[in-house]
mmCIF file of C-alpha atoms in Angstrom:
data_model
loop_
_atom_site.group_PDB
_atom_site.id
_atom_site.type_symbol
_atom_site.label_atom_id
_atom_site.label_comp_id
_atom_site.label_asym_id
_atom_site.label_seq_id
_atom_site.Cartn_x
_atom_site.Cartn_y
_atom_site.Cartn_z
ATOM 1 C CA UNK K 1 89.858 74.582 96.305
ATOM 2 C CA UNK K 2 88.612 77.732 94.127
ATOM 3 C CA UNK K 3 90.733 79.576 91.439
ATOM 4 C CA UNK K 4 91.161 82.917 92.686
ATOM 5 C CA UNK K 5 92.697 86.093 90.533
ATOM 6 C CA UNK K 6 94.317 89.349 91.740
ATOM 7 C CA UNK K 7 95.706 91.677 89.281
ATOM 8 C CA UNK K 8 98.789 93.352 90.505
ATOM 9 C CA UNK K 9 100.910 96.531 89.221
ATOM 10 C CA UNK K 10 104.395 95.156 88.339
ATOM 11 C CA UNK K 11 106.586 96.228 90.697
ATOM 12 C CA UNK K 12 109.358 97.207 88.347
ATOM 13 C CA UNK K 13 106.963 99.701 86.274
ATOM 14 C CA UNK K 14 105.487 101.216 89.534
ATOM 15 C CA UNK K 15 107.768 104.669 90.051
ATOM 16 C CA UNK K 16 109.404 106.074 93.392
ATOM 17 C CA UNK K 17 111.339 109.026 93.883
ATOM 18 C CA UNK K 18 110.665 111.858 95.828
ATOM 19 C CA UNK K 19 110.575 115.817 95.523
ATOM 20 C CA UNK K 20 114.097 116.280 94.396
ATOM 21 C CA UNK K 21 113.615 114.356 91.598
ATOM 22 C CA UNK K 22 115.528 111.200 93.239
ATOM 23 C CA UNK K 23 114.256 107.526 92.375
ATOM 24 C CA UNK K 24 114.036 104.627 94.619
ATOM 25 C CA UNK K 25 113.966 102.016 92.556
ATOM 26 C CA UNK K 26 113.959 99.105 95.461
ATOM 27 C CA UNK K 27 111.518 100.805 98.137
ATOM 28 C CA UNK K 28 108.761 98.350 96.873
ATOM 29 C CA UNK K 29 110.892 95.240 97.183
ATOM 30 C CA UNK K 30 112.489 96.297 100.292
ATOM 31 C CA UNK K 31 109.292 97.037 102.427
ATOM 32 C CA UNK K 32 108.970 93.412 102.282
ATOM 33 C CA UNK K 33 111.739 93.783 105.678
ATOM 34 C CA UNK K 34 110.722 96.938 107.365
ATOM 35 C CA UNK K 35 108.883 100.693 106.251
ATOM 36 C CA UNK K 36 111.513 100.984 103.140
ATOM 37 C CA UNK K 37 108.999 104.369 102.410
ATOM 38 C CA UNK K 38 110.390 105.892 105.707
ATOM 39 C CA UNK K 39 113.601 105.153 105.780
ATOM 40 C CA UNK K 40 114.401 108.319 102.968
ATOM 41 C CA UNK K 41 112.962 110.539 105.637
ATOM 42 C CA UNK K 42 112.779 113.542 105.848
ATOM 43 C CA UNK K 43 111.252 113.276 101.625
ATOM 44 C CA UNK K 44 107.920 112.872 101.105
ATOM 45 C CA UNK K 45 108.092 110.236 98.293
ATOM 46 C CA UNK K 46 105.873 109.791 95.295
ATOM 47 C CA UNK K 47 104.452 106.838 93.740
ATOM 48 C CA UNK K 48 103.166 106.344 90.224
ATOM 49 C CA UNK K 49 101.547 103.277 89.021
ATOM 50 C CA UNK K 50 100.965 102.307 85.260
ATOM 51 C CA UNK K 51 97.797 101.906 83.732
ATOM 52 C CA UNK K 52 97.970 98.087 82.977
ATOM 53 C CA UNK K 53 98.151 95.099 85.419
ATOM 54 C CA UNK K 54 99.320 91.470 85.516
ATOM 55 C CA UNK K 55 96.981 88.590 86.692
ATOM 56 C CA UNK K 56 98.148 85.934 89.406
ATOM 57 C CA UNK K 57 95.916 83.078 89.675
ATOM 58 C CA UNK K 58 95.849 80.741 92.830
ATOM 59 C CA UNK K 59 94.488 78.330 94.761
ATOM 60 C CA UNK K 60 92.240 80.026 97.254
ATOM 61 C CA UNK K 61 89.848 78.304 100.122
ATOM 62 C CA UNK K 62 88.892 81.427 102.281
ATOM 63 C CA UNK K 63 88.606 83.679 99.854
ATOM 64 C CA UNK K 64 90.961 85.895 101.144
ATOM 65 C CA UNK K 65 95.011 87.065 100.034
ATOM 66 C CA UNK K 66 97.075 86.118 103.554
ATOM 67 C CA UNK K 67 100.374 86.615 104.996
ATOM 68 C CA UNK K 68 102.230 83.289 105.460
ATOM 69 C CA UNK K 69 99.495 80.434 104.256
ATOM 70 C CA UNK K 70 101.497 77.760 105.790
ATOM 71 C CA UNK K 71 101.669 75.731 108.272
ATOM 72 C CA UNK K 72 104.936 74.559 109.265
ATOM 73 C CA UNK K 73 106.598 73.216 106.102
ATOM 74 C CA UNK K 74 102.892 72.282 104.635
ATOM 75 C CA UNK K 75 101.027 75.041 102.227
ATOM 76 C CA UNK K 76 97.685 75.008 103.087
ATOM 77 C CA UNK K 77 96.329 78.019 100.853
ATOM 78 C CA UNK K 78 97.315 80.262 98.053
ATOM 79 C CA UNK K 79 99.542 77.865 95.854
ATOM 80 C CA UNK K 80 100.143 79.589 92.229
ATOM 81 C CA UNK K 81 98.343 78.205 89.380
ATOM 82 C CA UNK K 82 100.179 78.098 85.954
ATOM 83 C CA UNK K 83 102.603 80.773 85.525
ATOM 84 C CA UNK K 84 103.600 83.945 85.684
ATOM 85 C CA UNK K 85 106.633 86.766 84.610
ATOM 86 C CA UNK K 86 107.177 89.919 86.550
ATOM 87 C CA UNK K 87 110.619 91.985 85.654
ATOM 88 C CA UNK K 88 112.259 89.175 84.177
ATOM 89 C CA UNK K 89 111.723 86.283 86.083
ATOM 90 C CA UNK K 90 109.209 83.258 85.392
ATOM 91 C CA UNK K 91 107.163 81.323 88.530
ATOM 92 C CA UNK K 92 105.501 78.507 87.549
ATOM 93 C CA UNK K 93 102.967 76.275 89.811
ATOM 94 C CA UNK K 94 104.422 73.370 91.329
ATOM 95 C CA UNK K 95 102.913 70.076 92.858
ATOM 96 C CA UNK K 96 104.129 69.614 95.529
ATOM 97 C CA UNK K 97 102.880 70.961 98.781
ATOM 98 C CA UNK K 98 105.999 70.644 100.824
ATOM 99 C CA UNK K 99 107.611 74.339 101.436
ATOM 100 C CA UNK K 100 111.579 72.947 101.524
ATOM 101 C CA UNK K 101 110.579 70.972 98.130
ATOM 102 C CA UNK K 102 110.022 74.156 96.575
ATOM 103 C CA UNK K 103 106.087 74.912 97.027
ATOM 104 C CA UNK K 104 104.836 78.291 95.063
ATOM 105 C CA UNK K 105 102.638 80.415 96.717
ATOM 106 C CA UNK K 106 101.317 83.767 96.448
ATOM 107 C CA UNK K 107 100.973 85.868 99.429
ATOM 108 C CA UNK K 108 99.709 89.585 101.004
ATOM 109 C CA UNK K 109 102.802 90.942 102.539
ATOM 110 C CA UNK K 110 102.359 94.011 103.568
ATOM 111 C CA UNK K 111 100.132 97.482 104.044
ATOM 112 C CA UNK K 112 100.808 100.755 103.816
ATOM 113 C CA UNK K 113 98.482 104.007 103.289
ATOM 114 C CA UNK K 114 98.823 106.500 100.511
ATOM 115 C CA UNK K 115 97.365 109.679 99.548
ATOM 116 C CA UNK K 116 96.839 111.557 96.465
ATOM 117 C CA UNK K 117 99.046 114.166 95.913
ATOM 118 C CA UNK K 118 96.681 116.431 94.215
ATOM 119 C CA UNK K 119 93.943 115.911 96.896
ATOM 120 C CA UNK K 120 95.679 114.592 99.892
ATOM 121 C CA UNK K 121 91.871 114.245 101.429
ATOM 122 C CA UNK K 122 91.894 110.743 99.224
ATOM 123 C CA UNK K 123 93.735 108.027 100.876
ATOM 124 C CA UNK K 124 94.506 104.505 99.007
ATOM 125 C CA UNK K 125 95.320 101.575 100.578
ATOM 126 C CA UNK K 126 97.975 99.761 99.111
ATOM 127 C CA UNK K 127 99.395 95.841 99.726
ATOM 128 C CA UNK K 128 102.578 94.498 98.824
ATOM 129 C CA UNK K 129 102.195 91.025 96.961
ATOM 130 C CA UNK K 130 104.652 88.496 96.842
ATOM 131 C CA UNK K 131 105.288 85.479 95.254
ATOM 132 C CA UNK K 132 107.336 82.993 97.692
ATOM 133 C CA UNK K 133 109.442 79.773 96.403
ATOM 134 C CA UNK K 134 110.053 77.560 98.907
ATOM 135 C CA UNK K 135 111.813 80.215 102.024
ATOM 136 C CA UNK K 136 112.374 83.131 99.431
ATOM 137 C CA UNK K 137 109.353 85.852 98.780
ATOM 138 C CA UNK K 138 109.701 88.136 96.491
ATOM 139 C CA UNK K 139 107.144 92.043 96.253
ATOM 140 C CA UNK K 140 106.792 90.965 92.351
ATOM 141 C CA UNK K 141 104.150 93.584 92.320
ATOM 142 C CA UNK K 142 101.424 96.230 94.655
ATOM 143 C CA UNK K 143 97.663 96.106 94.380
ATOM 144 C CA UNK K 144 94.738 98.284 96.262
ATOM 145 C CA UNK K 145 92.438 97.339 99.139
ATOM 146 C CA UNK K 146 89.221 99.129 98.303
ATOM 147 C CA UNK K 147 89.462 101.935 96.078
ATOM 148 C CA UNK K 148 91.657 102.025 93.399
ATOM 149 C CA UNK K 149 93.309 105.261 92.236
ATOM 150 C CA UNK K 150 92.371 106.520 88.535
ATOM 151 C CA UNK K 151 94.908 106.371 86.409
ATOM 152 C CA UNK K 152 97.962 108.435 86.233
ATOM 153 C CA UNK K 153 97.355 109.287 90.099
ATOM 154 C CA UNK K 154 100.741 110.338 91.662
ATOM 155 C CA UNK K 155 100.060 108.792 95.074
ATOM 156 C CA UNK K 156 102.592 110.005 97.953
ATOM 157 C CA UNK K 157 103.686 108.384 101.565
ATOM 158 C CA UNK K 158 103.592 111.294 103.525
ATOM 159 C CA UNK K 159 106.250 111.454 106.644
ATOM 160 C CA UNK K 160 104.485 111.002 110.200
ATOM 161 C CA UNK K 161 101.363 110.602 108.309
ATOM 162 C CA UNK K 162 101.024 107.247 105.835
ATOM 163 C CA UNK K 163 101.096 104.345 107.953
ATOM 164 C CA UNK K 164 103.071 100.869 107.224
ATOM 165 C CA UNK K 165 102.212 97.343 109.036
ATOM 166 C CA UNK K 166 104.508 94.409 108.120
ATOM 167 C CA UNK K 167 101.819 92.258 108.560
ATOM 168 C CA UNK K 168 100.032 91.911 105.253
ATOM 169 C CA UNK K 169 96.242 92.420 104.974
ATOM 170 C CA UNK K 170 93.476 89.833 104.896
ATOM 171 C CA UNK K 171 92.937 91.100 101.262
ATOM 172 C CA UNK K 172 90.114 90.333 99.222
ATOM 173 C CA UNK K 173 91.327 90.846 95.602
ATOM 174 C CA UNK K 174 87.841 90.260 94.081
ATOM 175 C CA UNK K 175 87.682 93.122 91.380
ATOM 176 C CA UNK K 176 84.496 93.060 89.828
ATOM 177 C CA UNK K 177 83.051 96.147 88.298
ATOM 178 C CA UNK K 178 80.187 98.499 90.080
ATOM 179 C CA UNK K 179 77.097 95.877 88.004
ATOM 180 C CA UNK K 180 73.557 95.556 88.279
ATOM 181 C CA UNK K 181 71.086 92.495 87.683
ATOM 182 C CA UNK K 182 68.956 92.544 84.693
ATOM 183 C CA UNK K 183 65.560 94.259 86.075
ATOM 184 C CA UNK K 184 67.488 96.689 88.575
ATOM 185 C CA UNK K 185 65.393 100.078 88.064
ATOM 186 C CA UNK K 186 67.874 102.982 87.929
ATOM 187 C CA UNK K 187 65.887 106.357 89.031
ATOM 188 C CA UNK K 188 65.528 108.848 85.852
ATOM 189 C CA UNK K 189 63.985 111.998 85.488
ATOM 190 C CA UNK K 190 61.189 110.365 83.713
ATOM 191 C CA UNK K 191 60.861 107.800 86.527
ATOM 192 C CA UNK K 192 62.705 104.248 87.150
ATOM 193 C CA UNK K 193 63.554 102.687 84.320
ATOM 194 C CA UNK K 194 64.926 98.671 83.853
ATOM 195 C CA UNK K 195 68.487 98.954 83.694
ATOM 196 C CA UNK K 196 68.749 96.736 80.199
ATOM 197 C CA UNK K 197 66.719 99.354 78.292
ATOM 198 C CA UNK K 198 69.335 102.077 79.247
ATOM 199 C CA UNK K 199 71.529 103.223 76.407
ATOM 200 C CA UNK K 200 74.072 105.858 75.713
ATOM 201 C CA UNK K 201 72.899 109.678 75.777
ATOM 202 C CA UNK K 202 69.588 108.718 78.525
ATOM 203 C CA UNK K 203 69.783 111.099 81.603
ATOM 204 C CA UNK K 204 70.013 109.174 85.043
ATOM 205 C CA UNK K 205 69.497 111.391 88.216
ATOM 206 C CA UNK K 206 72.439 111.838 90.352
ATOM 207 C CA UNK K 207 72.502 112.308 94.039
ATOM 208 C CA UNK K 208 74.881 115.683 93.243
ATOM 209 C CA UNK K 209 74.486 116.573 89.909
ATOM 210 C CA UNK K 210 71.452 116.102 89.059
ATOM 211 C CA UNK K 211 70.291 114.352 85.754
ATOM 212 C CA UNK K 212 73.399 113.508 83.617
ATOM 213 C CA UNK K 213 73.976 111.667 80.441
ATOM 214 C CA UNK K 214 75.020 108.150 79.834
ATOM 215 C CA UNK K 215 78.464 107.596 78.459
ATOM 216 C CA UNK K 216 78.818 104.434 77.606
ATOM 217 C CA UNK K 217 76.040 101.395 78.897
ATOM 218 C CA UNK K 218 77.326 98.049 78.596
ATOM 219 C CA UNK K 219 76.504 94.420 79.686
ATOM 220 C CA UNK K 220 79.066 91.253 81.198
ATOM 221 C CA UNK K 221 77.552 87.800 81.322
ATOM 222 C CA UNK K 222 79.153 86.193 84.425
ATOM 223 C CA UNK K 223 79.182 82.927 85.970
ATOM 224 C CA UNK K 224 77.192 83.700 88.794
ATOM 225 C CA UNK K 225 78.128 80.151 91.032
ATOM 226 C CA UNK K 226 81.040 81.472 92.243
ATOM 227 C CA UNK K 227 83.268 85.024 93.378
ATOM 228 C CA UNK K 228 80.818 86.815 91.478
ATOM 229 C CA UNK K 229 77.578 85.661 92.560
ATOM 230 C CA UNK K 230 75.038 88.503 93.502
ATOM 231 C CA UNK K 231 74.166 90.136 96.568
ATOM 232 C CA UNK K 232 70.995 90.678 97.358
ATOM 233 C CA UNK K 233 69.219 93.054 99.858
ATOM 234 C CA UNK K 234 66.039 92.289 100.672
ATOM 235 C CA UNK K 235 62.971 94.814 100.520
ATOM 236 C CA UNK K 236 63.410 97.766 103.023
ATOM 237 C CA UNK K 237 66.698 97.033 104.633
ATOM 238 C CA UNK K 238 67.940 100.191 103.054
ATOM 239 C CA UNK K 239 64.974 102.308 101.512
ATOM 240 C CA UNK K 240 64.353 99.711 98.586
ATOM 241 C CA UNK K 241 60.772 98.531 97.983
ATOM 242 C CA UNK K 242 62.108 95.475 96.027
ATOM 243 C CA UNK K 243 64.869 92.901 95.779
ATOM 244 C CA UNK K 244 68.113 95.358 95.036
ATOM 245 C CA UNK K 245 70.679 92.672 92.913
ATOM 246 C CA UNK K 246 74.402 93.807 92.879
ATOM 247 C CA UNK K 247 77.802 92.823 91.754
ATOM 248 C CA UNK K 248 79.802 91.967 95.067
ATOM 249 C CA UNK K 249 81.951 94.775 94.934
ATOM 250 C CA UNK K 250 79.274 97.109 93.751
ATOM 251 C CA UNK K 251 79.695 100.107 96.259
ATOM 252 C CA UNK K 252 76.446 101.046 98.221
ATOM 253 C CA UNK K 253 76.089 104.840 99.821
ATOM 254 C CA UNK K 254 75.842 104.678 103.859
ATOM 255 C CA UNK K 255 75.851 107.538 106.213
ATOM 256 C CA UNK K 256 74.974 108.671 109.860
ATOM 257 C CA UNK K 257 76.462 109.183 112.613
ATOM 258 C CA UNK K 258 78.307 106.549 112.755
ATOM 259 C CA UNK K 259 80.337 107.251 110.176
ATOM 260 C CA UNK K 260 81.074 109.917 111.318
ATOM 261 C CA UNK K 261 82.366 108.773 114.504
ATOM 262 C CA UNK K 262 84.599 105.753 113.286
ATOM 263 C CA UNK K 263 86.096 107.286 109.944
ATOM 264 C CA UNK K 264 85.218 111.118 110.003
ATOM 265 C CA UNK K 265 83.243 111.167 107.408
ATOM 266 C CA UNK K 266 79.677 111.983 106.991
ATOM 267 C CA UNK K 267 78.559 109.155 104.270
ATOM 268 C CA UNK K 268 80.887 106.731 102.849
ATOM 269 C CA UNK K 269 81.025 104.167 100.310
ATOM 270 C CA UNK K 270 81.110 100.634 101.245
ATOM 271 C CA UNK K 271 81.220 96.904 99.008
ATOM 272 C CA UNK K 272 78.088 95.313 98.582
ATOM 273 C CA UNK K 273 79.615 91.830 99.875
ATOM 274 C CA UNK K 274 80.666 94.060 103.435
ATOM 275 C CA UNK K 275 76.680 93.996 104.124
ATOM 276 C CA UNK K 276 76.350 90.841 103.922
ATOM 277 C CA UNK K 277 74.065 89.345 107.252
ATOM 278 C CA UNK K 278 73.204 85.990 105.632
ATOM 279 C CA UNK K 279 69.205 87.221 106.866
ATOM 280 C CA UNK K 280 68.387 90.474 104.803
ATOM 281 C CA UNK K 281 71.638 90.597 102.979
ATOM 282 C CA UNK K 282 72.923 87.597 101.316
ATOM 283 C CA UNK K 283 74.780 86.346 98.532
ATOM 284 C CA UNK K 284 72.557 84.675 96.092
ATOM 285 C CA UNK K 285 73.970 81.868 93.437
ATOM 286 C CA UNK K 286 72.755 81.247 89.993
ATOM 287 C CA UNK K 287 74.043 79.415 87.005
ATOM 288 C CA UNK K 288 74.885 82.765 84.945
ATOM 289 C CA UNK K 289 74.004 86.164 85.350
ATOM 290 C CA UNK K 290 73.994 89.347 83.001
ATOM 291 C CA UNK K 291 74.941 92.747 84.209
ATOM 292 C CA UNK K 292 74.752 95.911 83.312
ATOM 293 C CA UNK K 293 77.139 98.798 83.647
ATOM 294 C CA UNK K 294 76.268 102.795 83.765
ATOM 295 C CA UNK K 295 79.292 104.969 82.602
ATOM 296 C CA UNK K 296 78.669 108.179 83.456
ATOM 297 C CA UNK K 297 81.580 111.517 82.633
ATOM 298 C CA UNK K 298 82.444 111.262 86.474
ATOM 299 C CA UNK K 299 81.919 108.664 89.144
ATOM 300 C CA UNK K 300 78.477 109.609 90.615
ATOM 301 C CA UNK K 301 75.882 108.360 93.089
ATOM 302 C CA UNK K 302 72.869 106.989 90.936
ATOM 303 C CA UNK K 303 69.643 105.451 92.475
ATOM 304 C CA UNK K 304 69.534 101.648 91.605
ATOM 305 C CA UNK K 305 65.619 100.423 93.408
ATOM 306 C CA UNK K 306 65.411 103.459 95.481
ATOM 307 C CA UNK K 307 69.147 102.769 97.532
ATOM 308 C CA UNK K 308 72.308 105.701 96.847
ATOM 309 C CA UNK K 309 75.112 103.122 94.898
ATOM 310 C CA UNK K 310 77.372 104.065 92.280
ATOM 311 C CA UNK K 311 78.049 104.527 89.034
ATOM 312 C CA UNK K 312 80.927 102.363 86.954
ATOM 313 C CA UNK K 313 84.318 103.865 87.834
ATOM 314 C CA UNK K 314 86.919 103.748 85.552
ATOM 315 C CA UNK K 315 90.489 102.289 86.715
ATOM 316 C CA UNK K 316 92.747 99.606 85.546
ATOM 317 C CA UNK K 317 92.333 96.876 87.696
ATOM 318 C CA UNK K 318 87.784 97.701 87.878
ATOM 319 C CA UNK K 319 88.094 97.448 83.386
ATOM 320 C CA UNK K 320 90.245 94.299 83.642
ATOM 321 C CA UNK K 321 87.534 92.656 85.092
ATOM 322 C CA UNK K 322 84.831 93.770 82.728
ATOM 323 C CA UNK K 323 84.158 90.238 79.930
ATOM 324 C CA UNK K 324 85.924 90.370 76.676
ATOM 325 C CA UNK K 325 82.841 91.838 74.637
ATOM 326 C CA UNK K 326 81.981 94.612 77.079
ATOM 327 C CA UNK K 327 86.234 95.367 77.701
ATOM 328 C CA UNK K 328 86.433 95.415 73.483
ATOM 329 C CA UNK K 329 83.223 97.927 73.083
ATOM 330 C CA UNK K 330 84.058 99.950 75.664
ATOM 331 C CA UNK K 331 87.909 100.372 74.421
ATOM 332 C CA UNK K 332 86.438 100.796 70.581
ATOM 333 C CA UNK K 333 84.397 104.145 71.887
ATOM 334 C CA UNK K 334 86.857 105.722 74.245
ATOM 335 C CA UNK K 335 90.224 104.600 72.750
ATOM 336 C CA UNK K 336 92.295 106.627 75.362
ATOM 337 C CA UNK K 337 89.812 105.325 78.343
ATOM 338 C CA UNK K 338 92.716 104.602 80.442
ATOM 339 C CA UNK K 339 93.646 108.387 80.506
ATOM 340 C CA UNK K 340 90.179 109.261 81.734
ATOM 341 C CA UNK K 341 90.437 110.087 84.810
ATOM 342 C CA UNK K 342 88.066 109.964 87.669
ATOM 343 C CA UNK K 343 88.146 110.300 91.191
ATOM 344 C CA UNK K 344 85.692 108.795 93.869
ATOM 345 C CA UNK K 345 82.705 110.491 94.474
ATOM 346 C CA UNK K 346 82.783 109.593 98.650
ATOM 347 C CA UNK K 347 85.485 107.760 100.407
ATOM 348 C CA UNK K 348 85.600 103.963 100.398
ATOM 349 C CA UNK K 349 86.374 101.226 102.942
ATOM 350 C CA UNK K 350 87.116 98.436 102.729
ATOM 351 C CA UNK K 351 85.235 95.173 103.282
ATOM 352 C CA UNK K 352 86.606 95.012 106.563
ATOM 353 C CA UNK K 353 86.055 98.512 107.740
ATOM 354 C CA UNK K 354 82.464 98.557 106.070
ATOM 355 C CA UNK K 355 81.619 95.125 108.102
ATOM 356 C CA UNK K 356 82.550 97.516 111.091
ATOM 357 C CA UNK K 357 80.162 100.087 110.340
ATOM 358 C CA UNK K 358 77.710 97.805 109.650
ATOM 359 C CA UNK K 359 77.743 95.861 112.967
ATOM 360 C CA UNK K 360 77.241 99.606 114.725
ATOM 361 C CA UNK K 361 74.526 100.717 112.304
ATOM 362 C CA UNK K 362 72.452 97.275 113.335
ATOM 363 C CA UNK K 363 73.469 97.942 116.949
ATOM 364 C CA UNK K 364 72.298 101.433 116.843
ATOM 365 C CA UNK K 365 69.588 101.213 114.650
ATOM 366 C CA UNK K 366 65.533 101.189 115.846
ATOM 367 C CA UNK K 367 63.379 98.594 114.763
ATOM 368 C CA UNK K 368 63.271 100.180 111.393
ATOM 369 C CA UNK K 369 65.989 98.275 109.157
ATOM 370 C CA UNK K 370 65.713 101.489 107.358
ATOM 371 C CA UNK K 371 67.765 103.478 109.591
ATOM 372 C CA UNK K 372 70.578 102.214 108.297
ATOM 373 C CA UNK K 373 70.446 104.033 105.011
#
């Protein structure tokens, strides 16, 4: 099996309480058992999550954070690798895979929707994540499906409005940073330009805002065999003229009518890894790869080989996966990065609702692949 890592918000440093000033210190726990968020009704309650996160490695075969990877006493998936402290307590990996011997395993209990308080237009998907010892799970902490809320976010389950399932997500915790390939040409106002000879203080055109400054450029060198391995869309499948290279969860603009229809939303933002058709889109392996990241003063929508993607958005869990060097440089220029806060420039789904809208764009589409863009 693969090593897989998700990096989760410690429960115990996440904050509850509603308008009254009242805190809930055990809603996060408790929803493990039923929608604890609801059961205050009739207050609205609030969330706030910290800006740092803790990372839970584990055995992973699918590729995917489950509900319940056993079968009968037997794990199958997810067993924790080394160990691990949230609020206190210590879980450490185990060999054995017998679930009454005392088998560790991490698991995806439970969803439930959130929106920001300050623009209740931008809703967050959130997952419970346990860690279970033998018959006993724990909610040792909450991460996001899709996109992730900037820092200092107050997030709120609103009554007869957020929804709750006890059944936890298929949740794909990959969190690599918005990347391109060395050679990706990123539309200027003096024409495409390589993204490696970018630097801090060039002007890239926006899709809004026209030409803006760069921030902060920066560059990861990846193992590319693996989780982050490239996706590639082929020439013309969405406007490009040439081989577009991406990091997985690099978010690529779609919009039509379509997306209108399923999410009420005109264009959207969806993972690069959600296109995936293993034809015109496909993941592409190589021994190590180096890209490049485009920091921008808000989260905009750049032009990487002639297709609407984004530029790097800042949160805690998109930084922690940056490498040491880039993490290091970035953190040396904008000290109090973690307090910068952005919000998404379209709506986001996740890889499952953007595999959705891509089956109906290719259903819908003419012979043109570039109808879908």
């Amino acid at each position: 099996m693969a090593t897989k890592t998700i990096y989760v918000y410690d429960a115990s440093t996440v904050t509850v309480s509603n308008s009254a000033g009242t805190v809930y210190p055990d809603v996060i726990a408790d929803a493990l058992w039923g929608d604890a968020f609801s059961w205050e009704n009739p207050n609205d309650l609030m969330l706030t999550v910290p800006s740092s996160t803790t990372a839970i490695e584990f055995e992973d075969s699918d590729g995917l954070l489950q509900d319940d990877p056993f079968s009968g006493n037997n794990v199958i998936d997810q067993k924790l690798i080394g160990s691990v402290s949230f609020d206190g307590t210590t879980y450490s990996e185990t060999t054995t895979d017998v679930r009454w011997q005392g088998a560790v395993v991490v698991e995806s209990e439970y969803v439930v929707t959130l929106y920001d308080q300050a623009n209740p237009t931008e809703m967050y998907t959130m997952v419970g994540v346990s860690i279970t010892v033998g018959y006993q799970s724990t909610v040792v902490g909450v991460a996001f499906d899709g996109a992730q809320p900037p820092s200092g976010t107050v997030l709120t389950y609103i009554q007869g409005q957020s929804t709750y399932s006890y059944i936890g997500s298929n949740f794909d915790p990959d969190q690599t940073v918005p990347c391109f390939a060395a050679g990706t040409l990123i539309e200027t106002p003096d024409g495409p330009r390589p993204v490696e000879t970018l630097r801090a203080g060039d002007l890239v055109s926006t899709l809004d805002e026209g030409p803006k400054p760069i921030l902060w450029w920066g560059a990861s060198q990846v193992d590319g065999t693996g989780n982050l391995a490239p996706i590639r869309i082929a020439p013309g499948i969405l406007g490009n003229t040439r081989d577009l290279l991406v990091s997985p969860n690099h978010r690529i603009l779609l919009r039509g009518a379509e997306a209108e229809l399923l999410f009420g939303e005109p264009s959207v933002l969806v993972p690069a890894k959600a296109l995936v058709d293993g034809r015109t889109i496909i993941q592409t392996t190589q021994k190590r790869i180096a890209y490049h990241h485009i920091l921008l003063s808000g989260h905009e929508i750049i032009f990487a080989e002639g297709i609407a993607t984004e530029s790097l958005f800042t949160g805690a869990m998109a930084l922690a996966a940056l490498d040491d060097a880039a993490r290091a440089e970035l953190e040396a220029i904008f000290p109090e990065h973690a307090q910068m806060i952005q919000s998404l420039n379209r709506p986001s789904l996740t890889v499952s609702e953007g595999r959705l809208l891509m089956a109906h764009l290719r259903n819908s589409a003419p012979k043109s692949a570039n109808a879908l863009h």
